Tab-separated table of C-alpha atoms in Angstrom:
chain	number	residue	atom	x	y	z
H	969	UNK	CA	-129.188	21.086	-84.433
H	970	UNK	CA	-125.690	22.321	-83.317
H	971	UNK	CA	-123.862	19.049	-85.105
H	972	UNK	CA	-125.543	19.383	-88.446
H	973	UNK	CA	-125.257	23.484	-88.463
H	974	UNK	CA	-121.074	22.920	-87.867
H	975	UNK	CA	-121.064	20.413	-90.122
H	976	UNK	CA	-122.307	22.434	-93.315
H	977	UNK	CA	-120.364	25.074	-92.194
H	978	UNK	CA	-117.492	22.560	-92.395
H	979	UNK	CA	-118.366	21.297	-95.397
H	980	UNK	CA	-118.600	25.392	-97.170
H	981	UNK	CA	-114.993	24.386	-98.037
H	982	UNK	CA	-115.565	21.352	-99.852
H	983	UNK	CA	-118.368	22.220	-102.393
H	984	UNK	CA	-116.615	25.926	-102.842
H	985	UNK	CA	-113.912	24.085	-105.107
H	986	UNK	CA	-113.571	21.717	-108.155
H	987	UNK	CA	-113.204	18.374	-107.076
H	988	UNK	CA	-110.889	15.784	-109.483
H	989	UNK	CA	-109.473	12.698	-108.855
H	990	UNK	CA	-106.265	14.412	-109.170
H	991	UNK	CA	-106.665	15.921	-105.611
H	992	UNK	CA	-106.645	12.594	-103.869
H	993	UNK	CA	-103.207	11.402	-105.642
H	994	UNK	CA	-101.867	11.525	-102.268
H	995	UNK	CA	-103.395	8.995	-100.912
H	996	UNK	CA	-101.183	6.662	-103.109
H	997	UNK	CA	-98.351	8.101	-101.175
H	998	UNK	CA	-98.574	6.646	-98.201
H	999	UNK	CA	-96.279	3.620	-98.104
H	1000	UNK	CA	-98.636	1.817	-95.233
H	1001	UNK	CA	-101.146	0.911	-97.986
H	1002	UNK	CA	-101.157	-0.957	-101.313
H	1003	UNK	CA	-101.890	-0.090	-104.667
H	1004	UNK	CA	-105.754	-1.294	-103.910
H	1005	UNK	CA	-106.629	0.105	-100.597
H	1006	UNK	CA	-104.789	3.445	-102.084
H	1007	UNK	CA	-107.932	3.453	-105.210
H	1008	UNK	CA	-110.762	1.976	-102.818
H	1009	UNK	CA	-110.196	5.196	-100.601
H	1010	UNK	CA	-109.793	7.256	-103.268
H	1011	UNK	CA	-112.757	5.870	-104.940
H	1012	UNK	CA	-114.458	6.425	-101.342
H	1013	UNK	CA	-113.625	9.842	-100.763
H	1014	UNK	CA	-114.345	10.942	-104.086
H	1015	UNK	CA	-117.693	9.522	-104.505
H	1016	UNK	CA	-118.360	10.861	-100.789
H	1017	UNK	CA	-117.291	14.646	-101.799
H	1018	UNK	CA	-119.141	14.257	-104.761
H	1019	UNK	CA	-123.100	13.179	-103.329
H	1020	UNK	CA	-122.286	15.414	-100.579
H	1021	UNK	CA	-121.292	18.347	-102.570
H	1022	UNK	CA	-124.332	17.764	-105.421
H	1023	UNK	CA	-126.530	17.730	-102.802
H	1024	UNK	CA	-125.770	20.794	-100.953
H	1025	UNK	CA	-125.305	22.198	-104.422
H	1026	UNK	CA	-128.522	21.465	-106.010
H	1027	UNK	CA	-132.154	22.639	-105.598
H	1028	UNK	CA	-131.066	26.190	-104.088
H	1029	UNK	CA	-134.915	26.931	-101.695
H	1030	UNK	CA	-137.980	24.936	-101.893
H	1031	UNK	CA	-139.265	26.963	-99.224
H	1032	UNK	CA	-141.895	29.523	-100.279
H	1033	UNK	CA	-140.782	32.876	-99.683
H	1034	UNK	CA	-143.340	35.373	-98.827
H	1035	UNK	CA	-143.708	38.694	-101.049
H	1036	UNK	CA	-141.663	42.089	-100.409
H	1037	UNK	CA	-139.974	40.062	-97.611
H	1038	UNK	CA	-135.675	40.198	-97.384
H	1039	UNK	CA	-134.102	36.266	-97.479
H	1040	UNK	CA	-130.845	36.467	-96.686
H	1041	UNK	CA	-128.801	33.380	-97.313
H	1042	UNK	CA	-125.197	33.176	-95.040
H	1043	UNK	CA	-123.580	30.845	-92.985
H	1044	UNK	CA	-124.537	28.844	-90.584
H	1045	UNK	CA	-123.797	30.692	-86.856
H	1046	UNK	CA	-120.199	30.457	-85.988
H	1047	UNK	CA	-120.251	29.766	-82.217
H	1048	UNK	CA	-119.837	25.595	-82.671
H	1049	UNK	CA	-116.044	27.065	-83.253
H	1050	UNK	CA	-115.432	30.341	-81.721
H	1051	UNK	CA	-118.193	30.700	-78.290
H	1052	UNK	CA	-119.790	34.050	-78.608
H	1053	UNK	CA	-119.014	34.631	-81.908
H	1054	UNK	CA	-122.201	35.202	-84.491
H	1055	UNK	CA	-120.708	35.123	-87.503
H	1056	UNK	CA	-116.890	34.224	-88.338
H	1057	UNK	CA	-117.826	35.638	-91.976
H	1058	UNK	CA	-117.357	39.742	-92.280
H	1059	UNK	CA	-119.471	40.371	-94.955
H	1060	UNK	CA	-122.448	38.180	-93.860
H	1061	UNK	CA	-122.386	40.114	-90.869
H	1062	UNK	CA	-121.800	43.183	-92.318
H	1063	UNK	CA	-125.394	43.067	-94.267
H	1064	UNK	CA	-127.271	41.594	-91.750
H	1065	UNK	CA	-126.466	44.928	-89.371
H	1066	UNK	CA	-126.887	46.439	-92.729
H	1067	UNK	CA	-130.936	45.227	-92.327
H	1068	UNK	CA	-131.175	45.940	-89.028
H	1069	UNK	CA	-129.533	49.636	-89.378
H	1070	UNK	CA	-131.915	50.881	-91.860
H	1071	UNK	CA	-134.940	48.367	-90.194
H	1072	UNK	CA	-135.559	46.304	-93.538
H	1073	UNK	CA	-137.514	43.227	-91.938
H	1074	UNK	CA	-135.837	39.835	-93.221
H	1075	UNK	CA	-135.891	36.389	-92.366
H	1076	UNK	CA	-132.684	34.150	-92.533
H	1077	UNK	CA	-131.280	31.295	-94.004
H	1078	UNK	CA	-128.227	29.483	-92.605
H	1079	UNK	CA	-128.082	26.643	-94.905
H	1080	UNK	CA	-125.143	26.338	-97.081
H	1081	UNK	CA	-126.460	27.146	-100.388
H	1082	UNK	CA	-124.158	30.080	-102.755
H	1083	UNK	CA	-125.052	32.273	-104.775
H	1084	UNK	CA	-124.721	32.131	-108.757
H	1085	UNK	CA	-121.996	33.913	-108.357
H	1086	UNK	CA	-120.737	31.287	-106.206
H	1087	UNK	CA	-120.010	33.800	-103.143
H	1088	UNK	CA	-122.099	34.572	-99.309
H	1089	UNK	CA	-123.669	35.902	-98.805
H	1090	UNK	CA	-126.637	36.695	-100.996
H	1091	UNK	CA	-130.519	38.141	-100.897
H	1092	UNK	CA	-133.591	36.968	-102.144
H	1093	UNK	CA	-136.311	39.491	-102.826
H	1094	UNK	CA	-140.101	38.981	-105.261
H	1095	UNK	CA	-138.003	36.300	-107.564
H	1096	UNK	CA	-135.038	38.650	-107.701
H	1097	UNK	CA	-131.339	37.380	-106.512
H	1098	UNK	CA	-128.623	39.663	-105.715
H	1099	UNK	CA	-124.900	37.991	-104.592
H	1100	UNK	CA	-122.291	40.033	-103.258
H	1101	UNK	CA	-122.960	42.438	-100.224
H	1102	UNK	CA	-122.182	45.460	-101.754
H	1103	UNK	CA	-124.461	44.371	-104.286
H	1104	UNK	CA	-126.929	43.845	-102.093
H	1105	UNK	CA	-126.831	46.966	-99.889
H	1106	UNK	CA	-126.934	48.805	-103.196
H	1107	UNK	CA	-130.330	46.820	-104.567
H	1108	UNK	CA	-132.332	46.977	-101.073
H	1109	UNK	CA	-131.017	50.777	-100.686
H	1110	UNK	CA	-133.288	51.723	-104.020
H	1111	UNK	CA	-135.779	48.853	-103.383
H	1112	UNK	CA	-136.669	50.502	-99.714
H	1113	UNK	CA	-135.642	53.578	-100.866
H	1114	UNK	CA	-133.306	53.752	-97.647
H	1115	UNK	CA	-130.039	55.709	-97.410
H	1116	UNK	CA	-128.005	54.416	-94.527
H	1117	UNK	CA	-125.095	56.909	-95.287
H	1118	UNK	CA	-128.161	60.182	-95.079
H	1119	UNK	CA	-126.372	61.998	-92.528
H	1120	UNK	CA	-123.069	62.012	-94.282
H	1121	UNK	CA	-121.114	64.929	-96.865
H	1122	UNK	CA	-119.937	64.231	-99.694
H	1123	UNK	CA	-116.358	64.127	-98.441
H	1124	UNK	CA	-117.289	61.801	-95.425
H	1125	UNK	CA	-118.901	59.533	-98.048
H	1126	UNK	CA	-115.804	59.036	-99.668
H	1127	UNK	CA	-113.758	58.495	-96.961
H	1128	UNK	CA	-116.040	55.906	-95.494
H	1129	UNK	CA	-116.022	54.086	-98.887
H	1130	UNK	CA	-112.165	53.874	-99.076
H	1131	UNK	CA	-112.550	52.378	-95.060
H	1132	UNK	CA	-115.183	49.743	-96.232
H	1133	UNK	CA	-112.568	48.795	-99.771
H	1134	UNK	CA	-109.589	48.672	-98.101
H	1135	UNK	CA	-110.979	46.300	-95.133
H	1136	UNK	CA	-112.681	43.795	-97.755
H	1137	UNK	CA	-110.314	43.928	-100.091
H	1138	UNK	CA	-107.124	44.116	-98.462
H	1139	UNK	CA	-107.143	43.470	-94.165
H	1140	UNK	CA	-109.720	40.848	-94.593
H	1141	UNK	CA	-107.145	38.954	-96.488
H	1142	UNK	CA	-104.945	38.867	-93.218
H	1143	UNK	CA	-107.509	37.500	-91.113
H	1144	UNK	CA	-107.697	34.789	-94.021
H	1145	UNK	CA	-104.239	33.887	-93.285
H	1146	UNK	CA	-103.994	34.045	-89.247
H	1147	UNK	CA	-107.166	31.826	-89.697
H	1148	UNK	CA	-106.069	29.544	-92.433
H	1149	UNK	CA	-102.432	29.401	-92.674
H	1150	UNK	CA	-100.576	30.778	-89.627
H	1151	UNK	CA	-100.265	29.164	-86.096
H	1152	UNK	CA	-103.049	31.206	-84.711
H	1153	UNK	CA	-105.970	29.598	-86.228
H	1154	UNK	CA	-104.261	25.823	-85.174
H	1155	UNK	CA	-107.060	25.332	-82.586
H	1156	UNK	CA	-110.050	26.325	-85.338
H	1157	UNK	CA	-108.409	23.909	-87.779
H	1158	UNK	CA	-107.948	21.084	-85.509
H	1159	UNK	CA	-111.977	21.500	-85.059
H	1160	UNK	CA	-113.011	21.238	-88.527
H	1161	UNK	CA	-110.813	18.802	-89.863
H	1162	UNK	CA	-111.384	16.680	-86.697
H	1163	UNK	CA	-115.474	16.303	-87.739
H	1164	UNK	CA	-114.592	15.135	-90.832
H	1165	UNK	CA	-114.027	10.788	-90.921
H	1166	UNK	CA	-110.812	9.351	-92.535
H	1167	UNK	CA	-110.182	10.050	-95.278
H	1168	UNK	CA	-112.357	13.193	-95.980
H	1169	UNK	CA	-110.351	14.613	-93.186
H	1170	UNK	CA	-107.081	14.509	-95.303
H	1171	UNK	CA	-108.716	15.618	-98.004
H	1172	UNK	CA	-110.278	18.508	-96.728
H	1173	UNK	CA	-107.422	19.344	-95.136
H	1174	UNK	CA	-105.439	19.095	-98.267
H	1175	UNK	CA	-107.650	21.289	-100.484
H	1176	UNK	CA	-108.497	24.205	-97.954
H	1177	UNK	CA	-104.756	24.675	-97.927
H	1178	UNK	CA	-104.222	24.820	-101.305
H	1179	UNK	CA	-107.168	26.667	-102.445
H	1180	UNK	CA	-106.733	29.326	-99.790
H	1181	UNK	CA	-102.933	29.540	-100.750
H	1182	UNK	CA	-104.339	30.143	-104.447
H	1183	UNK	CA	-106.293	32.815	-103.394
H	1184	UNK	CA	-103.178	34.565	-101.526
H	1185	UNK	CA	-100.815	34.369	-104.109
H	1186	UNK	CA	-103.547	35.546	-106.360
H	1187	UNK	CA	-104.513	38.662	-104.158
H	1188	UNK	CA	-100.947	39.306	-103.795
H	1189	UNK	CA	-100.794	39.646	-99.819
H	1190	UNK	CA	-99.584	35.693	-99.942
H	1191	UNK	CA	-96.187	36.731	-101.547
H	1192	UNK	CA	-95.180	38.179	-97.912
H	1193	UNK	CA	-93.677	37.201	-95.145
H	1194	UNK	CA	-95.514	36.546	-91.937
H	1195	UNK	CA	-94.065	39.618	-90.778
H	1196	UNK	CA	-94.949	41.644	-93.303
H	1197	UNK	CA	-98.649	40.620	-93.465
H	1198	UNK	CA	-99.396	41.624	-90.540
H	1199	UNK	CA	-97.675	44.943	-90.378
H	1200	UNK	CA	-100.044	45.376	-93.335
H	1201	UNK	CA	-103.198	44.323	-90.763
H	1202	UNK	CA	-101.778	46.934	-88.164
H	1203	UNK	CA	-101.310	49.814	-90.840
H	1204	UNK	CA	-104.727	49.306	-91.883
H	1205	UNK	CA	-106.819	48.875	-88.090
H	1206	UNK	CA	-104.037	51.963	-86.711
H	1207	UNK	CA	-105.888	54.472	-89.954
H	1208	UNK	CA	-108.972	53.418	-89.140
H	1209	UNK	CA	-108.457	54.062	-85.081
H	1210	UNK	CA	-107.206	57.163	-85.796
H	1211	UNK	CA	-110.380	58.279	-88.255
H	1212	UNK	CA	-112.664	57.005	-85.464
H	1213	UNK	CA	-110.791	58.995	-82.096
H	1214	UNK	CA	-112.850	59.341	-79.523
H	1215	UNK	CA	-116.479	59.786	-81.551
H	1216	UNK	CA	-118.918	56.661	-81.160
H	1217	UNK	CA	-119.386	56.073	-84.497
H	1218	UNK	CA	-116.890	56.744	-87.697
H	1219	UNK	CA	-118.348	60.221	-87.952
H	1220	UNK	CA	-120.143	60.995	-85.036
H	1221	UNK	CA	-123.062	59.820	-82.865
H	1222	UNK	CA	-124.746	57.528	-85.636
H	1223	UNK	CA	-123.101	54.426	-87.716
H	1224	UNK	CA	-122.899	54.206	-91.413
H	1225	UNK	CA	-122.088	51.260	-93.834
H	1226	UNK	CA	-118.606	51.529	-92.952
H	1227	UNK	CA	-119.145	50.854	-89.286
H	1228	UNK	CA	-121.037	47.804	-90.391
H	1229	UNK	CA	-117.975	46.669	-92.216
H	1230	UNK	CA	-115.808	47.791	-89.520
H	1231	UNK	CA	-118.059	45.380	-87.217
H	1232	UNK	CA	-118.125	43.025	-89.339
H	1233	UNK	CA	-113.995	42.811	-89.447
H	1234	UNK	CA	-113.668	42.974	-85.757
H	1235	UNK	CA	-116.140	39.907	-84.511
H	1236	UNK	CA	-114.738	37.732	-87.395
H	1237	UNK	CA	-110.944	38.360	-86.681
H	1238	UNK	CA	-110.112	39.688	-83.259
H	1239	UNK	CA	-113.337	37.699	-81.295
H	1240	UNK	CA	-112.213	34.879	-83.460
H	1241	UNK	CA	-108.083	34.803	-82.953
H	1242	UNK	CA	-107.552	36.171	-79.647
H	1243	UNK	CA	-103.841	35.703	-80.064
H	1244	UNK	CA	-103.608	37.138	-82.991
H	1245	UNK	CA	-100.913	39.455	-84.050
H	1246	UNK	CA	-104.120	41.518	-85.424
H	1247	UNK	CA	-105.844	41.243	-81.940
H	1248	UNK	CA	-102.997	42.431	-79.775
H	1249	UNK	CA	-102.471	45.916	-82.001
H	1250	UNK	CA	-106.303	46.222	-81.472
H	1251	UNK	CA	-105.887	45.367	-77.913
H	1252	UNK	CA	-102.951	47.670	-76.797
H	1253	UNK	CA	-102.960	50.454	-79.362
H	1254	UNK	CA	-106.378	50.317	-81.155
H	1255	UNK	CA	-108.447	49.645	-78.179
H	1256	UNK	CA	-110.921	52.537	-79.338
H	1257	UNK	CA	-111.852	49.536	-81.987
H	1258	UNK	CA	-112.757	47.125	-79.349
H	1259	UNK	CA	-114.889	49.820	-77.695
H	1260	UNK	CA	-116.617	50.229	-80.928
H	1261	UNK	CA	-117.412	47.039	-81.927
H	1262	UNK	CA	-119.224	46.424	-78.392
H	1263	UNK	CA	-121.247	49.514	-79.208
H	1264	UNK	CA	-122.637	48.534	-82.506
H	1265	UNK	CA	-123.640	44.984	-80.508
H	1266	UNK	CA	-125.096	46.782	-78.405
H	1267	UNK	CA	-127.263	48.917	-80.415
H	1268	UNK	CA	-128.089	46.546	-82.886
H	1269	UNK	CA	-127.997	43.019	-81.564
H	1270	UNK	CA	-129.683	43.035	-78.163
H	1271	UNK	CA	-131.357	39.341	-79.088
H	1272	UNK	CA	-127.184	38.633	-79.978
H	1273	UNK	CA	-127.326	35.646	-77.006
H	1274	UNK	CA	-131.071	34.187	-78.968
H	1275	UNK	CA	-128.970	34.475	-82.645
H	1276	UNK	CA	-126.086	32.429	-81.631
H	1277	UNK	CA	-128.481	29.394	-81.327
H	1278	UNK	CA	-130.545	30.428	-84.560
H	1279	UNK	CA	-131.277	27.224	-85.874
H	1280	UNK	CA	-130.838	26.934	-89.945
H	1281	UNK	CA	-133.597	26.763	-92.075
H	1282	UNK	CA	-134.072	23.282	-93.383
H	1283	UNK	CA	-136.430	21.703	-96.216
């Protein structure tokens, strides 16, 4: 069900953080409430969050997994928030794209069940659980004896790795800032917070913003001004655009893993934030990146529209 999928998507913002009574202390600051009302609301909100988080965190997967079958655990489809967007998570879309590039059969589990590392995406294969998209790629490449970068020479492999790392460890955080902190993500946040009832909606907003700001500050990018953050995104994307040039893919006529990472970022960022400075850079100075995204979609996702309606696997 779409409503259930959307609800689970939103709940990811809760279950990734620790829940403490102190997180609800702001409720007592409402001058229209007396002490008893504030305490009651705080207790109710805490219990609700605890029970929901416990349910989602526990019992990872009771569904039987077929031998030699890759199960890809990733977030529910994102079209509820952004029409036409398959996944708002660049790492999730990158890993699914990799599986298609090397033609490894897989099935999706779109429930919000995090790996033991607390990360998404992750995979199950013959009783083994592997977390982090890049470790998943390494594991699957060895297990299935495939090399998505086989057409690259040593120098190209080095450049491709550098591009992937830049997009995932640097450029990615400019998207996080635009989506969760800046005004360009206001419509998304309005939908997100609006789907929770009082007082949970206020707590989700409080915890999400606090957690995101802490992540950005710890990374370092959150210490910059808004203008500086978008300048970082522009430099990164223009560098990739220059390398791509007029080629179909980053290193010729065949995509590599870095192409999958670029595709994941472009869909997750520019398609979900059409008015952001990041998207404007692509539309005005790096149109070839947008063309690259369309090319990847047409090549690897002929069933894109069908996948948008894919429902989460249920217990």
